[in-house]
């Protein structure tokens, strides 16, 4: 679809340029004319204070090495190959002399399984996170360690980098013969982000829970959050905090951490593991490939939510694994235990100090309740029937004991498809209060689907958009998300909660992109997406004021492009490729009886002609695209025979191929061979157009037929129609919504212009009596601009506009998000 040459007038031309479909106009002064009409007499949807929030998951080192301010990595020597194949119990540590990690009956406690046995005259040094332990001149840092040694033993603790000492060394005297906690305080004499903490001992010593914490934490509270990161969350003024996941919740073993279960190290996130003294919290393998200490646990999440004035929204496992694991746990006793754990969680959050779990909360320092009102059961389950059977048991138990708690369900991991449709029907039939939707799609998808919730049932379950992002951190991604958010607000009677995801990324430990806030061990910076979210969160309003704007006609030119073949973590063989035009004339024919000279290899993997077939033989390679033909082809049939030989998935047949980042492909046996879908790639970001459950058999040859007619595509598998779609929705670059701030009386006109031309706009306020001056906040930058630690081209600019009237004209800059706050008289 990209770079199509069809034109539909000025507005459509600008639209296509913004979507990367035609070159941008040569003159920056070019403008596109639009009109906005606001109806202040009409009442739109009420917007709840909790409309926008944040989702915290420990991904990209968001907790340890991130929001949790601990500076020592692997402080309790619990790292394991269960966490990451490269890990050992001494990962991030270096022993000088003799020392080994042991796990025996001499341990600190049953849930803290390992400790370091350090020889006399030996020392151990910790490398911290990123480039090292980060300290700032003049700031204080609290050291602590649990140690067991003969009385009279001296521990020497130093903080240094390659240039020398960073603080005066401390001598710590061991005064007891058993395990005891010892403390010291450093004041940094220099600033460094490459520090090392060393603990040496004069005699044989057992060490555990070696810790170094900045004294200057968020609000200087005992929950120990890194100040700059927590302040960035607070600055958003989120209405809720969803935690702790995500894939952490619905993956791994559902057993507890005990001798009876064999001390399971790959467990789902279970809240009882994460409260109480930190040295007694059970460590766990993180789904994202590292260890989680649980120093940041449920109590700290509740405290953070309270501190920033946000509603806590915990997620508990439903005993159906997802995120590629996709297994229903059939253990009635275990299910009942998790249901009871969820009831105990509500008591921990809200119960009186006289209750069992309310008393535990009070002992941790918070006798007052946390006022929990919402709880989510499950996350992105791909087995909707199995999930929902268990969800209903959770909901019934919660309703029986805590009828005021709203229980949230979900609709799987995608925005559409068989799982999505089945899950939604189950939720509707059971009259669920709210359903969590998740999707990560291309910028084009977000620009095309602003109207997604217009047609949702106003009397059905409400929507929690718990995870969404447009697959990038450039400003063009923020623009697409901003355009989409105008549709969320317009439908605030259906979409009650929404949160971008993920929240954090440590630049040296990235498992997922994009992310809202980026950081390292000494600095943090806002992505372009963050600036968009902050602008919306800080200017929500209380009610939608209905408005309309001129739009763009549907696309009518034909879908064009070459054809392609690919695999993903699979080996496959292709044969008898035939491409014919609508009249049956041959455009391409290849039975691979000779070479593969007609094909261009643009992806990974290893392709060769073998026994008259074109074969991709690298089972680990992803996106191994080869393509052939003319990018101007249209109205054609593509036929090919495909055979999976080995691997995790099936095979991919592409059409409408423009280049390596712009194409459509039919992904047969994708998502670990659980479903098939047509995906569209635009500038490298993919979105799903149609999907169905299904698998591809190894060794079986499939006949694939793709018919492209105009903008309609029909797909046949072994002679049977599999599905069809019409891709004719424009990626509308100009979107708007208006809301009313009752407290100030401001009419807030929010306009997104996601194109390379300015939008000269006639604004009709429908007879509203308004002040002539508006307060304006604008985000504008090059579409490809990306904020970094040292450069922030995407940042808000505040100004005033002294030209407001009942009817006036405002020119919105190219590539911009603009909020006009207009005072009503």
PDB file of C-alpha atoms in Angstrom, residues 415-589:
ATOM      1  CA  UNK A 415      -7.321  -6.305  18.796  1.00  0.00           C
ATOM      2  CA  UNK A 416      -9.311  -8.814  16.716  1.00  0.00           C
ATOM      3  CA  UNK A 417      -9.521 -12.462  15.679  1.00  0.00           C
ATOM      4  CA  UNK A 418     -11.043 -15.683  16.946  1.00  0.00           C
ATOM      5  CA  UNK A 419      -9.689 -15.426  20.498  1.00  0.00           C
ATOM      6  CA  UNK A 420     -10.806 -11.813  20.768  1.00  0.00           C
ATOM      7  CA  UNK A 421     -14.306 -12.528  19.444  1.00  0.00           C
ATOM      8  CA  UNK A 422     -14.779 -15.594  21.647  1.00  0.00           C
ATOM      9  CA  UNK A 423     -13.555 -13.820  24.760  1.00  0.00           C
ATOM     10  CA  UNK A 424     -15.768 -10.806  24.162  1.00  0.00           C
ATOM     11  CA  UNK A 425     -18.836 -12.975  23.650  1.00  0.00           C
ATOM     12  CA  UNK A 426     -18.154 -14.832  26.888  1.00  0.00           C
ATOM     13  CA  UNK A 427     -17.726 -11.532  28.711  1.00  0.00           C
ATOM     14  CA  UNK A 428     -20.952 -10.121  27.268  1.00  0.00           C
ATOM     15  CA  UNK A 429     -22.971 -13.233  28.040  1.00  0.00           C
ATOM     16  CA  UNK A 430     -21.770 -13.183  31.651  1.00  0.00           C
ATOM     17  CA  UNK A 431     -22.383  -9.408  31.977  1.00  0.00           C
ATOM     18  CA  UNK A 432     -18.826  -8.708  33.042  1.00  0.00           C
ATOM     19  CA  UNK A 433     -18.265  -5.150  34.263  1.00  0.00           C
ATOM     20  CA  UNK A 434     -15.105  -4.384  32.305  1.00  0.00           C
ATOM     21  CA  UNK A 435     -12.894  -6.070  29.693  1.00  0.00           C
ATOM     22  CA  UNK A 436      -9.176  -5.379  29.237  1.00  0.00           C
ATOM     23  CA  UNK A 437      -8.028  -5.015  25.613  1.00  0.00           C
ATOM     24  CA  UNK A 438      -4.361  -5.049  24.515  1.00  0.00           C
ATOM     25  CA  UNK A 439      -2.804  -4.260  21.157  1.00  0.00           C
ATOM     26  CA  UNK A 440       0.479  -3.039  19.690  1.00  0.00           C
ATOM     27  CA  UNK A 441       0.020  -1.863  16.119  1.00  0.00           C
ATOM     28  CA  UNK A 442       1.518   0.327  13.401  1.00  0.00           C
ATOM     29  CA  UNK A 443       1.070   4.087  13.233  1.00  0.00           C
ATOM     30  CA  UNK A 444      -1.177   3.540  10.228  1.00  0.00           C
ATOM     31  CA  UNK A 445      -3.500   1.287  12.241  1.00  0.00           C
ATOM     32  CA  UNK A 446      -3.910   3.941  14.924  1.00  0.00           C
ATOM     33  CA  UNK A 447      -4.603   6.626  12.314  1.00  0.00           C
ATOM     34  CA  UNK A 448      -7.131   4.341  10.600  1.00  0.00           C
ATOM     35  CA  UNK A 449      -9.004   3.179  13.698  1.00  0.00           C
ATOM     36  CA  UNK A 450      -9.943   6.321  15.588  1.00  0.00           C
ATOM     37  CA  UNK A 451     -13.561   5.173  15.294  1.00  0.00           C
ATOM     38  CA  UNK A 452     -12.912   1.725  16.849  1.00  0.00           C
ATOM     39  CA  UNK A 453     -15.155   2.297  19.854  1.00  0.00           C
ATOM     40  CA  UNK A 454     -17.869   4.322  18.116  1.00  0.00           C
ATOM     41  CA  UNK A 455     -19.866   1.161  17.424  1.00  0.00           C
ATOM     42  CA  UNK A 456     -19.310  -0.639  20.762  1.00  0.00           C
ATOM     43  CA  UNK A 457     -22.433  -1.565  22.719  1.00  0.00           C
ATOM     44  CA  UNK A 458     -23.205   1.271  25.125  1.00  0.00           C
ATOM     45  CA  UNK A 459     -24.984  -1.187  27.430  1.00  0.00           C
ATOM     46  CA  UNK A 460     -22.317  -3.911  27.339  1.00  0.00           C
ATOM     47  CA  UNK A 461     -19.106  -4.342  29.350  1.00  0.00           C
ATOM     48  CA  UNK A 462     -16.901  -1.284  29.576  1.00  0.00           C
ATOM     49  CA  UNK A 463     -13.412  -1.257  28.084  1.00  0.00           C
ATOM     50  CA  UNK A 464     -10.092  -1.032  29.871  1.00  0.00           C
ATOM     51  CA  UNK A 465      -7.420  -0.391  27.234  1.00  0.00           C
ATOM     52  CA  UNK A 466      -4.699  -1.785  29.469  1.00  0.00           C
ATOM     53  CA  UNK A 467      -1.838  -1.962  26.951  1.00  0.00           C
ATOM     54  CA  UNK A 468      -1.325  -0.145  23.669  1.00  0.00           C
ATOM     55  CA  UNK A 469       1.464   1.499  21.685  1.00  0.00           C
ATOM     56  CA  UNK A 470       2.306   2.198  18.056  1.00  0.00           C
ATOM     57  CA  UNK A 471       5.596   0.291  17.860  1.00  0.00           C
ATOM     58  CA  UNK A 472       8.052   3.155  18.068  1.00  0.00           C
ATOM     59  CA  UNK A 473       9.356   6.090  20.111  1.00  0.00           C
ATOM     60  CA  UNK A 474       9.656   8.636  17.293  1.00  0.00           C
ATOM     61  CA  UNK A 475       7.340  11.625  17.273  1.00  0.00           C
ATOM     62  CA  UNK A 476       5.325  10.066  14.428  1.00  0.00           C
ATOM     63  CA  UNK A 477       4.391   7.319  16.893  1.00  0.00           C
ATOM     64  CA  UNK A 478       3.294   9.854  19.482  1.00  0.00           C
ATOM     65  CA  UNK A 479       1.247  11.639  16.823  1.00  0.00           C
ATOM     66  CA  UNK A 480      -0.550   8.448  15.834  1.00  0.00           C
ATOM     67  CA  UNK A 481      -1.273   7.633  19.478  1.00  0.00           C
ATOM     68  CA  UNK A 482      -2.500  11.159  20.119  1.00  0.00           C
ATOM     69  CA  UNK A 483      -4.859  10.933  17.158  1.00  0.00           C
ATOM     70  CA  UNK A 484      -6.177   7.650  18.541  1.00  0.00           C
ATOM     71  CA  UNK A 485      -6.622   9.087  22.041  1.00  0.00           C
ATOM     72  CA  UNK A 486      -9.088  11.654  20.707  1.00  0.00           C
ATOM     73  CA  UNK A 487     -11.253   8.654  19.819  1.00  0.00           C
ATOM     74  CA  UNK A 488     -10.811   7.182  23.308  1.00  0.00           C
ATOM     75  CA  UNK A 489     -12.022  10.416  24.874  1.00  0.00           C
ATOM     76  CA  UNK A 490     -14.917  10.757  22.446  1.00  0.00           C
ATOM     77  CA  UNK A 491     -15.987   7.285  23.605  1.00  0.00           C
ATOM     78  CA  UNK A 492     -15.343   7.815  27.305  1.00  0.00           C
ATOM     79  CA  UNK A 493     -18.709   6.241  28.105  1.00  0.00           C
ATOM     80  CA  UNK A 494     -17.272   2.938  26.796  1.00  0.00           C
ATOM     81  CA  UNK A 495     -13.510   3.278  27.343  1.00  0.00           C
ATOM     82  CA  UNK A 496     -13.228   3.901  31.079  1.00  0.00           C
ATOM     83  CA  UNK A 497      -9.485   3.279  31.579  1.00  0.00           C
ATOM     84  CA  UNK A 498      -6.472   3.459  29.253  1.00  0.00           C
ATOM     85  CA  UNK A 499      -2.723   3.026  29.760  1.00  0.00           C
ATOM     86  CA  UNK A 500       0.210   3.078  27.354  1.00  0.00           C
ATOM     87  CA  UNK A 501       2.641   0.190  27.798  1.00  0.00           C
ATOM     88  CA  UNK A 502       5.302  -0.548  28.847  1.00  0.00           C
ATOM     89  CA  UNK A 503       6.165   2.250  31.252  1.00  0.00           C
ATOM     90  CA  UNK A 504       9.960   1.943  31.685  1.00  0.00           C
ATOM     91  CA  UNK A 505      13.076   0.829  29.811  1.00  0.00           C
ATOM     92  CA  UNK A 506      16.638   0.724  31.088  1.00  0.00           C
ATOM     93  CA  UNK A 507      18.639   1.450  27.947  1.00  0.00           C
ATOM     94  CA  UNK A 508      21.112  -1.372  28.630  1.00  0.00           C
ATOM     95  CA  UNK A 509      18.528  -4.083  29.376  1.00  0.00           C
ATOM     96  CA  UNK A 510      15.813  -3.860  26.737  1.00  0.00           C
ATOM     97  CA  UNK A 511      13.427  -6.774  26.059  1.00  0.00           C
ATOM     98  CA  UNK A 512      10.649  -4.715  24.506  1.00  0.00           C
ATOM     99  CA  UNK A 513      10.268  -1.583  22.441  1.00  0.00           C
ATOM    100  CA  UNK A 514       8.757   0.994  22.480  1.00  0.00           C
ATOM    101  CA  UNK A 515       8.619   2.289  26.069  1.00  0.00           C
ATOM    102  CA  UNK A 516       7.335   5.452  27.718  1.00  0.00           C
ATOM    103  CA  UNK A 517      10.261   6.471  29.963  1.00  0.00           C
ATOM    104  CA  UNK A 518      13.914   5.627  29.242  1.00  0.00           C
ATOM    105  CA  UNK A 519      16.722   5.662  31.790  1.00  0.00           C
ATOM    106  CA  UNK A 520      20.169   4.423  32.771  1.00  0.00           C
ATOM    107  CA  UNK A 521      21.854   4.320  36.190  1.00  0.00           C
ATOM    108  CA  UNK A 522      22.141   8.098  36.497  1.00  0.00           C
ATOM    109  CA  UNK A 523      19.595   9.803  34.201  1.00  0.00           C
ATOM    110  CA  UNK A 524      16.058   9.484  32.828  1.00  0.00           C
ATOM    111  CA  UNK A 525      14.326  11.062  29.853  1.00  0.00           C
ATOM    112  CA  UNK A 526      10.840  11.353  28.400  1.00  0.00           C
ATOM    113  CA  UNK A 527      10.023   9.713  25.099  1.00  0.00           C
ATOM    114  CA  UNK A 528       7.951  11.603  22.540  1.00  0.00           C
ATOM    115  CA  UNK A 529       5.111   9.266  23.519  1.00  0.00           C
ATOM    116  CA  UNK A 530       5.477  10.346  27.160  1.00  0.00           C
ATOM    117  CA  UNK A 531       5.027  13.973  26.200  1.00  0.00           C
ATOM    118  CA  UNK A 532       1.810  13.059  24.385  1.00  0.00           C
ATOM    119  CA  UNK A 533       0.523  11.043  27.337  1.00  0.00           C
ATOM    120  CA  UNK A 534       1.394  13.817  29.784  1.00  0.00           C
ATOM    121  CA  UNK A 535      -0.388  16.432  27.690  1.00  0.00           C
ATOM    122  CA  UNK A 536      -3.568  14.356  27.601  1.00  0.00           C
ATOM    123  CA  UNK A 537      -3.392  13.255  31.255  1.00  0.00           C
ATOM    124  CA  UNK A 538      -2.947  16.813  32.499  1.00  0.00           C
ATOM    125  CA  UNK A 539      -5.767  18.201  30.369  1.00  0.00           C
ATOM    126  CA  UNK A 540      -8.469  15.555  30.461  1.00  0.00           C
ATOM    127  CA  UNK A 541     -11.592  17.533  31.284  1.00  0.00           C
ATOM    128  CA  UNK A 542     -14.766  16.230  32.872  1.00  0.00           C
ATOM    129  CA  UNK A 543     -17.055  15.821  29.893  1.00  0.00           C
ATOM    130  CA  UNK A 544     -16.811  15.520  26.120  1.00  0.00           C
ATOM    131  CA  UNK A 545     -18.195  18.453  24.158  1.00  0.00           C
ATOM    132  CA  UNK A 546     -19.447  16.978  20.854  1.00  0.00           C
ATOM    133  CA  UNK A 547     -17.555  18.199  17.792  1.00  0.00           C
ATOM    134  CA  UNK A 548     -17.002  17.257  14.173  1.00  0.00           C
ATOM    135  CA  UNK A 549     -14.263  17.855  11.629  1.00  0.00           C
ATOM    136  CA  UNK A 550     -13.718  17.426   7.928  1.00  0.00           C
ATOM    137  CA  UNK A 551     -12.070  14.144   7.002  1.00  0.00           C
ATOM    138  CA  UNK A 552     -10.510  12.221   4.149  1.00  0.00           C
ATOM    139  CA  UNK A 553     -12.270  10.102   1.504  1.00  0.00           C
ATOM    140  CA  UNK A 554     -11.792   6.341   1.448  1.00  0.00           C
ATOM    141  CA  UNK A 555      -8.902   4.989  -0.571  1.00  0.00           C
ATOM    142  CA  UNK A 556      -9.965   3.873  -4.051  1.00  0.00           C
ATOM    143  CA  UNK A 557      -6.741   3.120  -5.940  1.00  0.00           C
ATOM    144  CA  UNK A 558      -5.743  -0.546  -6.196  1.00  0.00           C
ATOM    145  CA  UNK A 559      -3.432  -2.267  -3.766  1.00  0.00           C
ATOM    146  CA  UNK A 560      -0.061  -2.608  -5.510  1.00  0.00           C
ATOM    147  CA  UNK A 561       3.204  -4.430  -4.902  1.00  0.00           C
ATOM    148  CA  UNK A 562       5.430  -7.410  -5.607  1.00  0.00           C
ATOM    149  CA  UNK A 563       5.219 -10.855  -3.960  1.00  0.00           C
ATOM    150  CA  UNK A 564       7.355 -12.548  -1.326  1.00  0.00           C
ATOM    151  CA  UNK A 565       8.104 -15.670   0.716  1.00  0.00           C
ATOM    152  CA  UNK A 566       9.354 -15.813   4.293  1.00  0.00           C
ATOM    153  CA  UNK A 567       9.663 -17.883   7.462  1.00  0.00           C
ATOM    154  CA  UNK A 568       9.868 -17.206  11.194  1.00  0.00           C
ATOM    155  CA  UNK A 569      11.817 -19.589  13.450  1.00  0.00           C
ATOM    156  CA  UNK A 570      10.961 -22.320  10.951  1.00  0.00           C
ATOM    157  CA  UNK A 571      12.439 -24.079   7.941  1.00  0.00           C
ATOM    158  CA  UNK A 572      10.151 -24.392   4.923  1.00  0.00           C
ATOM    159  CA  UNK A 573      10.152 -25.256   1.219  1.00  0.00           C
ATOM    160  CA  UNK A 574       8.281 -23.413  -1.544  1.00  0.00           C
ATOM    161  CA  UNK A 575       7.465 -24.525  -5.072  1.00  0.00           C
ATOM    162  CA  UNK A 576       5.416 -23.715  -8.187  1.00  0.00           C
ATOM    163  CA  UNK A 577       5.046 -19.963  -7.667  1.00  0.00           C
ATOM    164  CA  UNK A 578       2.578 -18.528 -10.178  1.00  0.00           C
ATOM    165  CA  UNK A 579       1.509 -14.885 -10.462  1.00  0.00           C
ATOM    166  CA  UNK A 580      -1.099 -14.006 -13.086  1.00  0.00           C
ATOM    167  CA  UNK A 581      -2.979 -10.796 -13.809  1.00  0.00           C
ATOM    168  CA  UNK A 582      -6.759 -10.526 -13.688  1.00  0.00           C
ATOM    169  CA  UNK A 583      -6.992 -11.726 -17.297  1.00  0.00           C
ATOM    170  CA  UNK A 584      -4.905 -14.823 -16.618  1.00  0.00           C
ATOM    171  CA  UNK A 585      -1.692 -13.534 -18.206  1.00  0.00           C
ATOM    172  CA  UNK A 586       1.476 -14.739 -16.524  1.00  0.00           C
ATOM    173  CA  UNK A 587       3.472 -12.169 -14.546  1.00  0.00           C
ATOM    174  CA  UNK A 588       5.786 -14.634 -12.794  1.00  0.00           C
ATOM    175  CA  UNK A 589       6.313 -18.384 -13.005  1.00  0.00           C
TER     176      UNK A 589
END
